[in-house]
XYZ file of C-alpha atoms in Angstrom:
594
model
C -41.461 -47.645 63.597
C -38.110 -45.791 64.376
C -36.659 -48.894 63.540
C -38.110 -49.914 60.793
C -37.414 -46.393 59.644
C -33.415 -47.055 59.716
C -33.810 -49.979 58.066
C -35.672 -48.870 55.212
C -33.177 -45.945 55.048
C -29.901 -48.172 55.287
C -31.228 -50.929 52.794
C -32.050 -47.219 50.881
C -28.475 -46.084 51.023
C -27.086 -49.489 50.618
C -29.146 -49.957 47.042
C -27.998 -46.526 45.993
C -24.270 -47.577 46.398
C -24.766 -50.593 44.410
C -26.604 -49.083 42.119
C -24.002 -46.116 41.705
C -21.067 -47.877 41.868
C -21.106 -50.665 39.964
C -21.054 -50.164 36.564
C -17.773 -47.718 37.037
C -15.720 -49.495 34.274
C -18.430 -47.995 32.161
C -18.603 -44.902 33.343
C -16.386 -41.488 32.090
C -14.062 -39.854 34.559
C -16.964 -37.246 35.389
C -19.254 -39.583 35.942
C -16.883 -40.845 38.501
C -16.336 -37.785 39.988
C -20.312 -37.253 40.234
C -21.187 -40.620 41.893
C -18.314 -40.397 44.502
C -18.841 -36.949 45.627
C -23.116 -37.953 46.310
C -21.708 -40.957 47.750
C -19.869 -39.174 50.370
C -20.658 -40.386 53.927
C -21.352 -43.791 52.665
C -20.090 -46.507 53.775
C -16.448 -46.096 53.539
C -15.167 -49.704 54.458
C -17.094 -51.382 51.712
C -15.906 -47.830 48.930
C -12.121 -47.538 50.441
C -12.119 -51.786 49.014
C -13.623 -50.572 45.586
C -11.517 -47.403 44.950
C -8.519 -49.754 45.204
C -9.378 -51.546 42.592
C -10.801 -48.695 40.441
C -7.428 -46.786 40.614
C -5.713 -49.477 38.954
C -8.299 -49.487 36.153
C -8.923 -45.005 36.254
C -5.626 -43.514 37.448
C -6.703 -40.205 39.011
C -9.349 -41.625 40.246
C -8.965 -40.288 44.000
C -7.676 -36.769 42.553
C -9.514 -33.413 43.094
C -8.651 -32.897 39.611
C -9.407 -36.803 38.635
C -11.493 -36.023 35.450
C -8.391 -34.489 33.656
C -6.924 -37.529 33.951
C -3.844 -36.818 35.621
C -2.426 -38.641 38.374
C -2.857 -37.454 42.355
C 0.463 -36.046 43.491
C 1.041 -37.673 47.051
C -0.494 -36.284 49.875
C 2.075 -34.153 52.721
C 1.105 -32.829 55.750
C 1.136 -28.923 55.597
C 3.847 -26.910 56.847
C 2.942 -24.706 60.039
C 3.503 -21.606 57.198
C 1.785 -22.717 54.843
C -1.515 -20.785 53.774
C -4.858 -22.183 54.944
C -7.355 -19.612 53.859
C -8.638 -19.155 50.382
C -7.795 -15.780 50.675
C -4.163 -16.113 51.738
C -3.678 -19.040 48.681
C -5.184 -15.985 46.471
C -2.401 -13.352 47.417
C 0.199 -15.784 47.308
C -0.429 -16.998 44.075
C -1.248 -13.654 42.249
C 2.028 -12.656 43.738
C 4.006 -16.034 42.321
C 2.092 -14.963 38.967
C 3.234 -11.480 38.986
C 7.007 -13.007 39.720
C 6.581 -15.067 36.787
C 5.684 -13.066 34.291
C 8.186 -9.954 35.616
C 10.778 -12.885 35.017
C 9.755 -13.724 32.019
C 9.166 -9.736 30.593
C 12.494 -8.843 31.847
C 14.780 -11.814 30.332
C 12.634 -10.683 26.398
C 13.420 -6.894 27.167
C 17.559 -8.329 28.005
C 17.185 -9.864 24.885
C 15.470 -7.236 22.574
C 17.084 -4.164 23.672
C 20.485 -4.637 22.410
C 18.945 -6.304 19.318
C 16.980 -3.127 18.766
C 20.154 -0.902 18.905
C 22.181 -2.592 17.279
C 20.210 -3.477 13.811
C 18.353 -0.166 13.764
C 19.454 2.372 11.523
C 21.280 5.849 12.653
C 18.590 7.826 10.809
C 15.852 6.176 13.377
C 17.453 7.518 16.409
C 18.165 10.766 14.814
C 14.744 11.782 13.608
C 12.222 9.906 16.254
C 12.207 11.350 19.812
C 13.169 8.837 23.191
C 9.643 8.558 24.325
C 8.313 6.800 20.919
C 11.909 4.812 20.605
C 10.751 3.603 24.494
C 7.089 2.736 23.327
C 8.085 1.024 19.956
C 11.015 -1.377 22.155
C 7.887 -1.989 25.500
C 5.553 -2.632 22.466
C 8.077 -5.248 20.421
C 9.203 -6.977 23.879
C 5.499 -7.881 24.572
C 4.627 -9.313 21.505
C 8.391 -11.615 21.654
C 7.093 -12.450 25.016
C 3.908 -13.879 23.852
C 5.424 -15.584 21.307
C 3.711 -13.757 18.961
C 4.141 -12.822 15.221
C 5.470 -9.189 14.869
C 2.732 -7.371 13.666
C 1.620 -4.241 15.603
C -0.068 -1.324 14.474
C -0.051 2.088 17.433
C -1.505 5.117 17.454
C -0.141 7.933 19.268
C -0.350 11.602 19.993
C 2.665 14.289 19.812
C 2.391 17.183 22.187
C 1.104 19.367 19.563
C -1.573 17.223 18.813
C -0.678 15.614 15.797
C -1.536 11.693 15.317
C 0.996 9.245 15.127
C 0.271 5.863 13.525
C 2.957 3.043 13.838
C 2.977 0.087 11.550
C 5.923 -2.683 12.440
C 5.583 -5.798 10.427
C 8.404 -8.646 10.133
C 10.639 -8.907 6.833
C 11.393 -6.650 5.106
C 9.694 -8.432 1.772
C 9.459 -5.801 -1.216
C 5.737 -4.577 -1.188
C 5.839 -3.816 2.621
C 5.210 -0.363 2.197
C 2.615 -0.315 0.389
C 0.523 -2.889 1.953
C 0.765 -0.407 4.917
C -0.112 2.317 3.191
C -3.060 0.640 1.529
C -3.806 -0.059 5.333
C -4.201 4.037 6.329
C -7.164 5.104 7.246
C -8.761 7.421 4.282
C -10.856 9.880 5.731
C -10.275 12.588 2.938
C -13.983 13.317 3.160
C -14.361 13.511 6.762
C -15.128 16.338 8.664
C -11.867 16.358 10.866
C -9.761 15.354 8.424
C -5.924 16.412 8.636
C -3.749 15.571 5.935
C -0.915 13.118 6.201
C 1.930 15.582 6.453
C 5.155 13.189 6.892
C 6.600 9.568 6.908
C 9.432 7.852 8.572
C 10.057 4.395 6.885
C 13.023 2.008 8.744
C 13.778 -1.379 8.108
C 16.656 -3.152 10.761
C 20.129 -4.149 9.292
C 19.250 -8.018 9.429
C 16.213 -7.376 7.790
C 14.597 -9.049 10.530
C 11.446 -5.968 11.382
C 10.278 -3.247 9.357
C 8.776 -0.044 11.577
C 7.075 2.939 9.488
C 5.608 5.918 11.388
C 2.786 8.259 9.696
C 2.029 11.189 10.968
C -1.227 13.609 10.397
C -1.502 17.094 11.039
C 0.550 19.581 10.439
C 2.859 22.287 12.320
C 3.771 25.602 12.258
C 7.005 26.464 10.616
C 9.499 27.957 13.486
C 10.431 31.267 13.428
C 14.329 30.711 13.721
C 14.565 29.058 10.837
C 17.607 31.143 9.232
C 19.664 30.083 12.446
C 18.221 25.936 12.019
C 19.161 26.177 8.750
C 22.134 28.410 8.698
C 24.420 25.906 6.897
C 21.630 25.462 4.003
C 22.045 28.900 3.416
C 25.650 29.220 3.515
C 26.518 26.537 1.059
C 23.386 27.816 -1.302
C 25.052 31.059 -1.472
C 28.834 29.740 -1.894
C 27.062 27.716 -4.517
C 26.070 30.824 -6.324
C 29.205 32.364 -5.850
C 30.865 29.300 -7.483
C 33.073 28.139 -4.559
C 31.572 25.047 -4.547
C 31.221 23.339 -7.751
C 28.758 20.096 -7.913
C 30.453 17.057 -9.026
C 27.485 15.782 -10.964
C 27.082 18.983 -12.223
C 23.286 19.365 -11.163
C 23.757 22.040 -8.716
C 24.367 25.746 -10.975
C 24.017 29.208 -9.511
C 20.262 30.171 -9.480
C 17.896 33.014 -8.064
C 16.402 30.200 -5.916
C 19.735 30.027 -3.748
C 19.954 34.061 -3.118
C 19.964 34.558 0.689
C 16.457 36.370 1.305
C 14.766 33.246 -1.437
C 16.353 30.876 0.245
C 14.913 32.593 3.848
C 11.386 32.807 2.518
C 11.581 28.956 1.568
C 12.847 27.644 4.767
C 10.241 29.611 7.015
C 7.960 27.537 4.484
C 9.362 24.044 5.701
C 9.157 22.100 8.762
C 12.173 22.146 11.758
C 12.233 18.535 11.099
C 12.919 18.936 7.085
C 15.138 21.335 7.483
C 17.397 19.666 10.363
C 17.630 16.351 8.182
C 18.607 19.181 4.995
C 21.453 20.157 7.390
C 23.267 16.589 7.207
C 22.965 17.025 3.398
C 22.866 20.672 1.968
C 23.452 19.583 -1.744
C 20.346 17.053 -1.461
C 18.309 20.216 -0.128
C 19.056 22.200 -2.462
C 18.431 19.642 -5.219
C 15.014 19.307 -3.976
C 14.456 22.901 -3.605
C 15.222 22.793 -7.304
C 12.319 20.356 -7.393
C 9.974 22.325 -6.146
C 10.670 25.245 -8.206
C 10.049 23.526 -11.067
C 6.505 22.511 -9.748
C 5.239 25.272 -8.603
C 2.149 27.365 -9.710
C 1.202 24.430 -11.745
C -0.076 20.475 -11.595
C 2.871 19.269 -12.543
C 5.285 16.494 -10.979
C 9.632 16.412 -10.782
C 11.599 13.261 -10.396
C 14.977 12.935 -9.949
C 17.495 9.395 -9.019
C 20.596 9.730 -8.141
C 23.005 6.570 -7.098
C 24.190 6.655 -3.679
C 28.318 6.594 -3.354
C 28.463 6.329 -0.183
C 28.922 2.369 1.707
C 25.250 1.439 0.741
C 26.615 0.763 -2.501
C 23.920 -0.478 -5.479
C 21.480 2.033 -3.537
C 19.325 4.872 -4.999
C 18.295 8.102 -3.630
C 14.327 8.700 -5.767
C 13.501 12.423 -5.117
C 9.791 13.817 -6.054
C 7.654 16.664 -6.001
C 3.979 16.620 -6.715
C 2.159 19.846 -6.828
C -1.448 19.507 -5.617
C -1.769 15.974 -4.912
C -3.292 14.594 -1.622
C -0.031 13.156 0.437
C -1.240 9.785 0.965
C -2.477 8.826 -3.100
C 1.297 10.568 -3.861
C 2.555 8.047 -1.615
C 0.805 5.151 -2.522
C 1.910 6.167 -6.538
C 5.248 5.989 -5.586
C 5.419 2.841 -3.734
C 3.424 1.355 -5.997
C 5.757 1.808 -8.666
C 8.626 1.302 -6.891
C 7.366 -2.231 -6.770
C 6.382 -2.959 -9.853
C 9.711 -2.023 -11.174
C 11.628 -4.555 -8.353
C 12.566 -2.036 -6.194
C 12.823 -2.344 -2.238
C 12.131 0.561 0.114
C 15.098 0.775 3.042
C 14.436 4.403 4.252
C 11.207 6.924 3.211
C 10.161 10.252 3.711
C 7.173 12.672 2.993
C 6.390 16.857 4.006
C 4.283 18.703 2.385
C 5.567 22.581 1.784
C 2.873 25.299 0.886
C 3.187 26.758 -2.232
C 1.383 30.403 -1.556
C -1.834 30.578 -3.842
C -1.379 26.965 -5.832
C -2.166 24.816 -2.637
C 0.733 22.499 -1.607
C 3.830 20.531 -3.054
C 4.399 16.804 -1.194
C 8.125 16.447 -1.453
C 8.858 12.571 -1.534
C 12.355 10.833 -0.651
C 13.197 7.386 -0.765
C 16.533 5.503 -0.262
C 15.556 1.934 -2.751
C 17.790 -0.577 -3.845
C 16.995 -3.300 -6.781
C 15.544 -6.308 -5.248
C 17.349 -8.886 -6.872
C 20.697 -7.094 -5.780
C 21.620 -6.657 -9.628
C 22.952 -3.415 -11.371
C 20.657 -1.223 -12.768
C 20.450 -0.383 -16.577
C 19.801 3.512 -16.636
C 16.947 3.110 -19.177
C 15.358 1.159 -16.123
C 15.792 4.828 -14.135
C 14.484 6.637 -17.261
C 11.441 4.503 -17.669
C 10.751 4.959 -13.629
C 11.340 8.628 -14.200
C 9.302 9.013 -16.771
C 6.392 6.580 -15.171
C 6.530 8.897 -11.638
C 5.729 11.795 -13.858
C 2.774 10.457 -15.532
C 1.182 8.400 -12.353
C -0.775 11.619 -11.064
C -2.659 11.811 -14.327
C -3.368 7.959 -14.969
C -7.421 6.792 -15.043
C -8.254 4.635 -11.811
C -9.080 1.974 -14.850
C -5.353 1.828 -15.865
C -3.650 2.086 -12.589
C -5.918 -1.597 -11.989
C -4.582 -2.839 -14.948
C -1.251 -2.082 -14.655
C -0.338 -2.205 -10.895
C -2.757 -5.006 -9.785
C -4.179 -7.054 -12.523
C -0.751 -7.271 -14.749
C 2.264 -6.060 -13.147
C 4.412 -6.814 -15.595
C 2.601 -4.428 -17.838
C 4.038 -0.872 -18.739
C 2.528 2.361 -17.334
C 2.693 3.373 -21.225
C 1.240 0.074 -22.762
C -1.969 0.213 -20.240
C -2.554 3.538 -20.684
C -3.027 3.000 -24.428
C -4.612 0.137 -23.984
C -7.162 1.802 -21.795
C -7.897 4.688 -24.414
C -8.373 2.667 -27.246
C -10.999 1.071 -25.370
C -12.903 4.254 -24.416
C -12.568 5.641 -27.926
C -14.164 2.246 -29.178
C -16.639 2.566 -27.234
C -18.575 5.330 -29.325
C -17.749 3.628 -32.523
C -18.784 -0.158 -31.774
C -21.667 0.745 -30.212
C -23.820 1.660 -33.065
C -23.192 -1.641 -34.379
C -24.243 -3.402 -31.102
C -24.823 -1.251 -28.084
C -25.474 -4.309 -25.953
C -22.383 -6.198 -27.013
C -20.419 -3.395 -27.234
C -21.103 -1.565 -24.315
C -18.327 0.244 -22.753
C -17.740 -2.348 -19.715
C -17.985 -5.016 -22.333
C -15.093 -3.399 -24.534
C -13.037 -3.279 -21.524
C -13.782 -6.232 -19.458
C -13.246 -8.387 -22.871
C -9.737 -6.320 -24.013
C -8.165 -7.089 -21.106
C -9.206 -10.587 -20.196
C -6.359 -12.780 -19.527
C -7.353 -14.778 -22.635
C -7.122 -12.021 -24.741
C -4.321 -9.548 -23.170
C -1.443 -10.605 -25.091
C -3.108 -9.194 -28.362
C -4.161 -6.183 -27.123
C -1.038 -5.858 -25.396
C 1.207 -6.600 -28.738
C -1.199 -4.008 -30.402
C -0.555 -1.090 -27.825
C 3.470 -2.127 -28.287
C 2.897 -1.401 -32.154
C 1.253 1.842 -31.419
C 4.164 2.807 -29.169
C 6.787 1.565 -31.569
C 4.992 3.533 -35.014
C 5.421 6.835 -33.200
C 8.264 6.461 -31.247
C 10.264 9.881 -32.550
C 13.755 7.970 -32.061
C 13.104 5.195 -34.157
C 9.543 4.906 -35.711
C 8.072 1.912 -37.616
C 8.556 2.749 -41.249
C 5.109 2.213 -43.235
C 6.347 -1.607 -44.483
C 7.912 -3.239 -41.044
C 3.957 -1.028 -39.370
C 1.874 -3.265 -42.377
C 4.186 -6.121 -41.499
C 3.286 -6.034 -37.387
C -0.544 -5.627 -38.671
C -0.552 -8.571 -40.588
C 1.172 -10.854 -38.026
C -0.884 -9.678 -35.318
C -4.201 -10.229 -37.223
C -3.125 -13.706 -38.116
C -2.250 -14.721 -34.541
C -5.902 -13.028 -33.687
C -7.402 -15.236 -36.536
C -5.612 -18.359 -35.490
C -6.480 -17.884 -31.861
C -9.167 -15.915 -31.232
C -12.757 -17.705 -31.950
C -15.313 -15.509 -29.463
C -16.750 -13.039 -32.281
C -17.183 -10.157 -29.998
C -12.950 -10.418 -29.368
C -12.110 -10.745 -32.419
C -14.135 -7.660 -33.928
C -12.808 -5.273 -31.263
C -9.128 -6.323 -31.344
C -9.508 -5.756 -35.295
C -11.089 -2.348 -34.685
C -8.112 -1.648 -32.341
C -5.802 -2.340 -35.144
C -7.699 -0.176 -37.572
C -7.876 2.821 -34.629
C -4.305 2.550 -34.631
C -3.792 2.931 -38.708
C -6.004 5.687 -38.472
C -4.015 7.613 -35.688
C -1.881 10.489 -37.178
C -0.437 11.709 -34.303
C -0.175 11.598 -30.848
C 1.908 13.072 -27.577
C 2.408 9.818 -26.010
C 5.986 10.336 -25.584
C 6.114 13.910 -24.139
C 7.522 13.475 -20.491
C 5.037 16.840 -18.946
C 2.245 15.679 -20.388
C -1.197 15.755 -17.986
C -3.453 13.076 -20.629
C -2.632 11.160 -23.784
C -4.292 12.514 -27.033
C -4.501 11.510 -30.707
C -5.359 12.678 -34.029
C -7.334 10.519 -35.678
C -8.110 10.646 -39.350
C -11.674 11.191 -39.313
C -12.769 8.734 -41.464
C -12.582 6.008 -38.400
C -15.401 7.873 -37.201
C -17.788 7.611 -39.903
C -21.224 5.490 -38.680
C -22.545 2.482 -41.007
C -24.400 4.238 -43.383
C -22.953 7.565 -42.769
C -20.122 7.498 -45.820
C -22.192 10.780 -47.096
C -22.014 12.621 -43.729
C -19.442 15.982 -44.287
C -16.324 15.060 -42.995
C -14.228 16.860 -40.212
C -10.888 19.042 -40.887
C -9.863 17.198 -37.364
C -10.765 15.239 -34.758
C -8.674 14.927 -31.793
C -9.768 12.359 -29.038
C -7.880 12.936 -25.232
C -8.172 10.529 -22.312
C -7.139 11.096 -18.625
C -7.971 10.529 -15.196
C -11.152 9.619 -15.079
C -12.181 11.763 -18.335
C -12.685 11.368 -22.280
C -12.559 14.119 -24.625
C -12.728 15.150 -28.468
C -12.379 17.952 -30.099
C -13.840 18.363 -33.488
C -12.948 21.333 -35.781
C -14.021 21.556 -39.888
C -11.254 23.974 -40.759
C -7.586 24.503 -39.900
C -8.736 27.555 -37.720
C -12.468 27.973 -36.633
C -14.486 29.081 -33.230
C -15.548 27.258 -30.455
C -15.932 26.969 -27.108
C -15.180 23.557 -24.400
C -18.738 21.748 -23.098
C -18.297 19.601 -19.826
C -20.362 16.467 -18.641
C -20.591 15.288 -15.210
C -22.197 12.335 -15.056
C -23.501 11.021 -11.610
C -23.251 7.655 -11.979
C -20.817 4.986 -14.071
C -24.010 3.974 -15.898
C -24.671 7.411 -16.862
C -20.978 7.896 -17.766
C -21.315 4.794 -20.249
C -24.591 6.388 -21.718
C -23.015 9.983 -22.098
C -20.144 8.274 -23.390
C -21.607 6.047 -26.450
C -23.339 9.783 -28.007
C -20.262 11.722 -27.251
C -18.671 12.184 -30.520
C -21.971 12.547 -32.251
C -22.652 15.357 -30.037
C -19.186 17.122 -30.684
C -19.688 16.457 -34.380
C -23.193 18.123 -34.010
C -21.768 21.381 -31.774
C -19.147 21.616 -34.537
């Protein structure tokens, strides 16, 4: 029976093998693996002939690692210090690792350390302190050393508790800065909110890495500041004293530059502001000028002025924005900056208090063109002018003009915009479905039908322009031209009835302060016969009507004589439907009130 046993349980093993190892041509390298390693303790004479002949067909056959594929590396005795243990293989590798990538860390850090001081800019390692320069070169290295693309965002902490937020991005493409800014976090509504309260914005000399810092919080003002800025003071008050003359003629004795005014600012400003103001007292003072023009009221200053120093074709854009939160002031600027084809190389932003009004964000950028070409200083005007008016615009013309057509004018979308809110409440007794207020604008500034509404917004700018207005014949002239092109090309019915209602809105406009340069909305006059509902020609009509649209807000003012009562009624809707209903009754109700 013992016998028999063995025999049954060779003739078993010996079937197995057959049946195992036979069909190996057709089996995958893990199949392989799997069959030898349960035919281990087999018999070896009869495998050791097979194997032999499987290598040739399977390299790797043999190998440990067979199933990869990769041939056996031949077999050597081991050295009497070699490791035998798992354990001992463990520390010796983790240690070769650790070599390895040490190695590797410290031949990127050889390399990117005298890149780093040589292409970035003196202001860089003037205004940020050693322990951020030593985080921003340990946090470029790793990302070189991973072959990695150069985009890092950090968040840090100063030891006042302020955040720090880090953005470095490669390039330095125009539109950089405000992709990152676009990327803040907006927590205005937050309970722990702080306020961004300054900028740092550097871009390396081979244009090769752009780093911007943003920092949140704010800090108390020192209380040396007439010793940090001692030199401020001393060239404001040889400016009043006229021993220093400005060049350029912008700098004139003022009250502003007296010793104890010029005290009271400073104690207002941040060490930081006023240590850069000390490497340029006639900038500071400029921008104190700024300031002083802004505040106590909503207003915004702008001021460019070419830099004459080696960064030649360079522009120094200077701004001051009374009650504005930091960040939207920010994005405005760089916003525009783009549009108009300008490039960011160096930024900054504080924000000064301004006693009872709230705050003033004082804004400084170094730009140059991107295209490298001179500058035409009606370009400057225009930007000037457009910086001024960007707090004020409607969320529905900064789309238009900064995302949907950049080409587009501040001044043309802005018209553009109001004519189609004050359409609204005149189409829509004709059709309040068709001519609903989303309709109006959705179908005005299509891309089909843009360049008519756009060369109809260029006519209204051109009939009141007070330097050279459209005389009554070349105004009929553009109005016939433009409704022939919309008669040629136009077939959708709803289109063509509200671009021919634009045209008649803008024959029907008296005046308008479109071009003043302080204004906070853009109003009309409108002859108050455009008003007039089908089948209201016997309805009393108005003295005036006066129609004003702003950031998010529409207004008109209707009066029957030259000088009468009245008092100002304000809606708050709580929805954008309920804006659009409020909006279609909203002259009949001022006509009513009236």
């Amino acid at each position: 029976m013992l016998r028999s046993s063995r025999i049954i349980s060779a003739f078993g093993r010996q079937h197995f093998m057959h049946a195992s190892i036979a069909p190996l041509r057709s089996m995958s390298p893990l199949t392989l693996v799997v069959a030898r390693a349960i035919s281990t303790g087999m018999q070896t004479r009869n495998f050791s002939k097979k194997t032999s002949r499987d290598e040739s067909i399977i390299p790797g056959v043999r190998s440990e690692y067979g199933s990869l594929g990769d041939l056996p590396s031949p077999s050597k005795a081991a050295a009497p210090w070699q490791a035998e243990h798992n354990i001992d293989v463990q520390r010796v590798t983790q240690k070769a690792m650790v070599y390895e990538l040490c190695q590797s860390q410290t031949r990127t850090i050889e390399e990117v350390v005298p890149w780093f001081l040589e292409n970035m800019p003196t202001s860089y390692f003037r205004q940020v302190p050693e322990r951020f320069r030593m985080d921003h070169i340990k946090a470029i290295a790793a990302v070189k050393d991973a072959n990695m693309d150069l985009y890092l965002n950090l968040q840090s902490h100063l030891p006042d508790g302020r955040q720090v937020l880090t953005f470095i991005r490669p390039g330095t493409q125009s539109g950089t800065l405000v992709k990152m800014v676009q990327e803040l976090p907006w927590r205005q509504s937050a309970a722990d909110y702080v306020p961004l309260s300054r900028i740092h914005v550097f871009s390396t000399r081979d244009d090769a890495m752009s780093l911007n810092m943003f920092v949140y919080g704010t800090k108390p003002p020192g209380s040396l500041v007439h010793e940090t800025g001692a030199s401020i003071i001393d060239y404001a008050e040889q400016v009043n004293d006229g021993s220093i003359v400005d060049d350029r003629g912008e700098l004139k004795p003022s009250p502003v530059f007296e010793r104890g005014a010029m005290i009271e600012y400073l104690q207002n400003c941040s060490e930081n502001y006023i240590n850069i103001g000390v490497n340029d007292p006639r900038r500071f003072l400029n921008q104190r000028l700024l300031f002083a023009q802004v505040s106590g009221s909503e207003g915004t200053a702008v001021q460019i002025d070419p830099v004459d120093t080696e960064n030649g074709g360079h522009y120094w854009v200077d701004m001051a924005v009374a009650n504005s939160l930091p960040q939207v002031a920010l994005e405005h600027l760089s916003r525009l900056l783009y549009v108009h084809d300008f490039d960011v190389t160096r930024a900054r932003l504080d924000v000064i208090p301004d006693g009872k009004n709230g705050n003033i964000t004082m804004l400084r950028m170094l730009v140059s063109p991107c295209n490298k070409s001179p500058v035409l200083p009606e370009t400057l005007d225009l930007l000037a002018l457009e910086l001024k008016r960007v707090k004020w615009l409607d969320p529905a013309t900064i789309t238009l003009v900064f995302e949907k057509y950049p080409h587009m004018s501040v001044a043309i979308g802005e018209t553009i915009t109001a004519l189609c809110s004050l359409m609204h409440p005149i189409m829509t007794k004709y059709n309040a479905v068709a001519y609903s207020k989303a309709n109006i604008y959705e179908t005005l500034t299509s891309e089909r039908f843009i360049p008519h509404a756009e060369a109809i917004a260029d006519m209204f700018l051109d009939r009141f322009n007070p330097h050279n207005p459209l005389s009554n014949a070349d105004f009929d002239n553009r109005c016939d031209t433009i409704l022939k092109a919309v008669d040629t090309d136009v077939e959708d019915t709803v289109a063509t009835e509200l671009l021919e209602k634009m045209i008649d809105v803008v024959k029907h406009t008296l005046r308008t302060n479109v071009y003043l340069s302080d204004r906070y909305a853009l109003a009309l006059r409108l002859d108050p016969r455009i008003m007039v509902p089908p089948g209201g020609e016997n309805k009393e009509l108005p003295y005036g009507v006066f129609f004003t649209h702003g950031r998010r807000f529409n207004g008109f003012h209707v009066r029957f004589r030259d000088i009468s009562r009245g008092g100002m009624r304000l809606v708050t809707p709580r929805s954008p439907e309920q804006f659009a209903l409020e909006s279609a009754r909203h002259y009949d109700e001022c006509y009513g009130l009236a």
